[in-house]
Coordinates of C-alpha atoms in Angstrom, one line a residue:
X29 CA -7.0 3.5 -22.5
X30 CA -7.3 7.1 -23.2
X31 CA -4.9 9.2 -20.6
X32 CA -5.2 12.5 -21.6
X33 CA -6.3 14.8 -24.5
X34 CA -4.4 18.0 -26.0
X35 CA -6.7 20.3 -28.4
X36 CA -8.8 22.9 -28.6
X37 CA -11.9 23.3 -27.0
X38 CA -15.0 23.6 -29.5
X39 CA -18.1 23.5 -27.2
X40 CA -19.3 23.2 -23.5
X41 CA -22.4 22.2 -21.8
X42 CA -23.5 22.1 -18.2
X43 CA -21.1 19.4 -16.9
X44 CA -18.8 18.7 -20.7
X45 CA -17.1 20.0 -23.0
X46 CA -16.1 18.8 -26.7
X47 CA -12.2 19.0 -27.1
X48 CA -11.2 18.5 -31.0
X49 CA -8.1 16.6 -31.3
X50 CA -6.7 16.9 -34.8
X51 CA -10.1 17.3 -35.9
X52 CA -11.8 14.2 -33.6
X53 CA -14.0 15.8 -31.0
X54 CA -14.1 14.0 -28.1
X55 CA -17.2 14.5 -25.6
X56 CA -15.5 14.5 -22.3
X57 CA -17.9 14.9 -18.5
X58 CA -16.5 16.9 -16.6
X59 CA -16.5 19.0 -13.0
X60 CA -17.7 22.6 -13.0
X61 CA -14.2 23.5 -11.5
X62 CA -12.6 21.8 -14.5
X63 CA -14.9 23.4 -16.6
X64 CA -13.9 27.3 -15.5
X65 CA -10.7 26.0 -15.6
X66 CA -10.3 25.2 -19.7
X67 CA -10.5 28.7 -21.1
X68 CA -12.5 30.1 -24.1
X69 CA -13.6 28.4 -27.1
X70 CA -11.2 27.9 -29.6
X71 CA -8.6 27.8 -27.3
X72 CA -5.7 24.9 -26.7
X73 CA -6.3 23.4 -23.9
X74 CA -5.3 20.0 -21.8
X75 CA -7.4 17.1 -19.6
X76 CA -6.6 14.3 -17.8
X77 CA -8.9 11.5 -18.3
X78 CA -10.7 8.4 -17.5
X79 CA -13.1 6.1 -20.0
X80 CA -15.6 4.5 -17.8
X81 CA -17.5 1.3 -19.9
X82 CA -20.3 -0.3 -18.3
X83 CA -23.0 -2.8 -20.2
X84 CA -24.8 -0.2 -21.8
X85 CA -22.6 3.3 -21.3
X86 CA -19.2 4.3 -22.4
X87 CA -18.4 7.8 -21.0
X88 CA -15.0 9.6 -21.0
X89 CA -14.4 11.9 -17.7
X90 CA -11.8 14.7 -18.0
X91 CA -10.2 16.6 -15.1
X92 CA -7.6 19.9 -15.4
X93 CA -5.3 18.3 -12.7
X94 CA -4.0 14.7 -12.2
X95 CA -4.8 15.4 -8.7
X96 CA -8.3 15.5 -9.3
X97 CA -8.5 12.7 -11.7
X98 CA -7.0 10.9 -8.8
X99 CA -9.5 11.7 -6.5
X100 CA -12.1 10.9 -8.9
X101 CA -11.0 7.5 -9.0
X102 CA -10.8 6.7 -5.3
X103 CA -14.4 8.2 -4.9
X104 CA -15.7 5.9 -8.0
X105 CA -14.3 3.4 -5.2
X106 CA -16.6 3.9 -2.8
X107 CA -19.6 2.1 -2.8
X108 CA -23.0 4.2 -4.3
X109 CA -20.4 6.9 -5.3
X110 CA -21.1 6.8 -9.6
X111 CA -19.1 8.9 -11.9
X112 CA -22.1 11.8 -11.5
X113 CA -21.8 11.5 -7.6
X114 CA -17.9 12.1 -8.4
X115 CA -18.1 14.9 -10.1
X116 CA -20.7 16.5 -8.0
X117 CA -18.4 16.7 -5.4
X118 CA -15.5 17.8 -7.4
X119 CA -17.2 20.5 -8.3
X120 CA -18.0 21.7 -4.8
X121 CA -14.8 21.0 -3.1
X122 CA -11.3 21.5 -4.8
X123 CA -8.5 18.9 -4.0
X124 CA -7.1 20.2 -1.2
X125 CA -10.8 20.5 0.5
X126 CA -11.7 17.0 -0.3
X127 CA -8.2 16.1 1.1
X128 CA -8.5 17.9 4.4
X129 CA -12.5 16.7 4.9
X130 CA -11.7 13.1 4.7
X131 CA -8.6 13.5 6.8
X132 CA -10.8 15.2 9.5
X133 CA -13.9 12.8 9.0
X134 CA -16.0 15.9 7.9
X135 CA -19.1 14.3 6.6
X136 CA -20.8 18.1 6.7
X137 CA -18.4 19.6 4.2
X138 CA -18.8 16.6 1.6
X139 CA -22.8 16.7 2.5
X140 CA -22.5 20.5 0.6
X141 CA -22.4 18.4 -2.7
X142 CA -25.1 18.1 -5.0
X143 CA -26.7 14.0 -4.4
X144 CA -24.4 13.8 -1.7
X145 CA -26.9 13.0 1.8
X146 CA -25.1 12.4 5.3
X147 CA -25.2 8.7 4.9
X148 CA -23.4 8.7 1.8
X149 CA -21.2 11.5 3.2
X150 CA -20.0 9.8 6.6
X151 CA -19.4 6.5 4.0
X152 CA -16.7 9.0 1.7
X153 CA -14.8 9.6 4.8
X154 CA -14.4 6.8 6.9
X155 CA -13.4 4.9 3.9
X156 CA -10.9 7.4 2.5
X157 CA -9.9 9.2 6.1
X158 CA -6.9 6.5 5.6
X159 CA -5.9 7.4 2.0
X160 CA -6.4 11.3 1.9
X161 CA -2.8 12.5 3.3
X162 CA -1.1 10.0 0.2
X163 CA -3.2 12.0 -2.8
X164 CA -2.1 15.1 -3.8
X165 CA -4.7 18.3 -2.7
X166 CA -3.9 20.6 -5.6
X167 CA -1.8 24.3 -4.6
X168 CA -1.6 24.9 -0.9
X169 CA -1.8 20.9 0.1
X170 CA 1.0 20.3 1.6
X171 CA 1.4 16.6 -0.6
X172 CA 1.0 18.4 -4.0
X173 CA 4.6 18.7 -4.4
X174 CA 5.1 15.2 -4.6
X175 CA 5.5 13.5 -7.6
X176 CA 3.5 10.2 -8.2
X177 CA 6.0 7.7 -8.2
X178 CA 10.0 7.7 -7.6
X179 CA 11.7 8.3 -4.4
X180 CA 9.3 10.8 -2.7
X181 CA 6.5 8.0 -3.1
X182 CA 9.1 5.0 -1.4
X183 CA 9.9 7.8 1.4
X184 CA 6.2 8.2 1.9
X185 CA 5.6 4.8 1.5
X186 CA 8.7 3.7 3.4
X187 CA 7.0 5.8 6.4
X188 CA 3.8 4.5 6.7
X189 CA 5.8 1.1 7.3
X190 CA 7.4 2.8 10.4
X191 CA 3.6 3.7 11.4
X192 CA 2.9 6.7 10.5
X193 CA -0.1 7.7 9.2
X194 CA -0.4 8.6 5.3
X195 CA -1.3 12.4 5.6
X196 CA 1.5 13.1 8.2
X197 CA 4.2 11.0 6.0
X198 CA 3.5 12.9 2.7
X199 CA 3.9 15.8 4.5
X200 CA 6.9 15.2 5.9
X201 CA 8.2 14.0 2.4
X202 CA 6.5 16.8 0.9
X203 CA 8.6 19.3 3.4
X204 CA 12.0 17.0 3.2
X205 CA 11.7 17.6 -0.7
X206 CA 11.3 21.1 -0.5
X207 CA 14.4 21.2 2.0
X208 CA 16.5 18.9 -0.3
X209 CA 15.3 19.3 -3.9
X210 CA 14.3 17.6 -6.5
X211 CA 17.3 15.3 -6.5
X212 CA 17.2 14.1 -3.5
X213 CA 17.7 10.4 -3.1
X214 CA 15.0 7.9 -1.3
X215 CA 17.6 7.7 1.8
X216 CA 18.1 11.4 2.3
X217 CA 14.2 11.9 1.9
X218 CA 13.6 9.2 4.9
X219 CA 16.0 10.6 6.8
X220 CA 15.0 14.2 6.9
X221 CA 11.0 13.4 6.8
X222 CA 11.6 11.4 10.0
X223 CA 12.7 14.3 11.9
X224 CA 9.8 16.3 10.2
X225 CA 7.5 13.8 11.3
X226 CA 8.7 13.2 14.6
X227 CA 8.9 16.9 15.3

């Protein structure tokens, strides 16, 4: 319903922040990483957002990256993972760590989150060890360069259906776009992330 919000940022707390949007404030929740990241009050800033509603709560979540927002959603997946458990773990571990944990089934490194024990931890991973290489890890991971949709996301997608496994085709897309540009058609991205891959 609500995607994102452009405004200023009029107050913070311990995990929000109230961004006034043409003189609406809007109370968003948000990660302690996000939080550094929005700049000074008074200041314009951006978030990427997502309204949770249950019976009795309607709370808005707000993220500096896509890629985090993403991440927040596949962890509200997990069973026992609420939007709190979320964000405690956002705010430990950027992106690209939460990307590379659950690609290695590193239940210690998501454990460092606040609420987070080794049950719940070993849970995270196995159920998103699958789905971590897809999901962008913010600057450094290798997958951040790919767009969320158009042909980078049929290469990646057209490489799982060879077999390979998500992490190493988005990184073989990632590397064939970077070779190719942004340009590139959906063919010419297969054919050069297959000899990535395969190499």
């Amino acid at each position: 319903m609500i995607a994102k919000l452009k405004g200023l940022l009029d107050e913070t707390g311990t995990d929000w922040a109230v961004i006034d949007v043409a003189g609406v404030g809007y109370l968003v929740h948000c990660s302690s990483k996000t939080l550094a990241a929005l700049g000074a009050r008074g200041e314009a800033c951006t978030l990427f957002t997502d309204l949770q509603v249950s019976e009795n709560d309607m709370r808005l979540l707000g993220f500096a990256e896509a890629g985090e927002r993403d991440w927040f959603r596949l962890l509200t997946g997990v069973q026992g993972v609420g939007s709190k458990v979320a964000l405690a773990i956002l705010s430990a571990l950027s992106p690209s760590e939460l990307r590379d944990a659950c690609a290695r089934v590193d239940a210690a490194t998501l454990a460092r989150a606040q609420g987070v024990g080794p049950k719940l931890a070993a849970r995270i991973v196995n159920e998103l060890k699958d789905k971590a290489g897809a999901l962008p890890g913010g600057e450094g991971g290798a997958s951040a360069a790919l767009p969320a949709g158009g042909a980078s996301a049929d290469a990646v997608s057209a490489l799982q259906n060879l077999g390979f496994k998500p992490a190493v085709a988005a990184q073989a897309v990632a590397r064939a776009q970077s070779e190719l540009g942004e340009g590139a058609s959906e063919g010419e991205l297969i054919r050069v992330a297959l000899k990535r891959a395969a190499g």
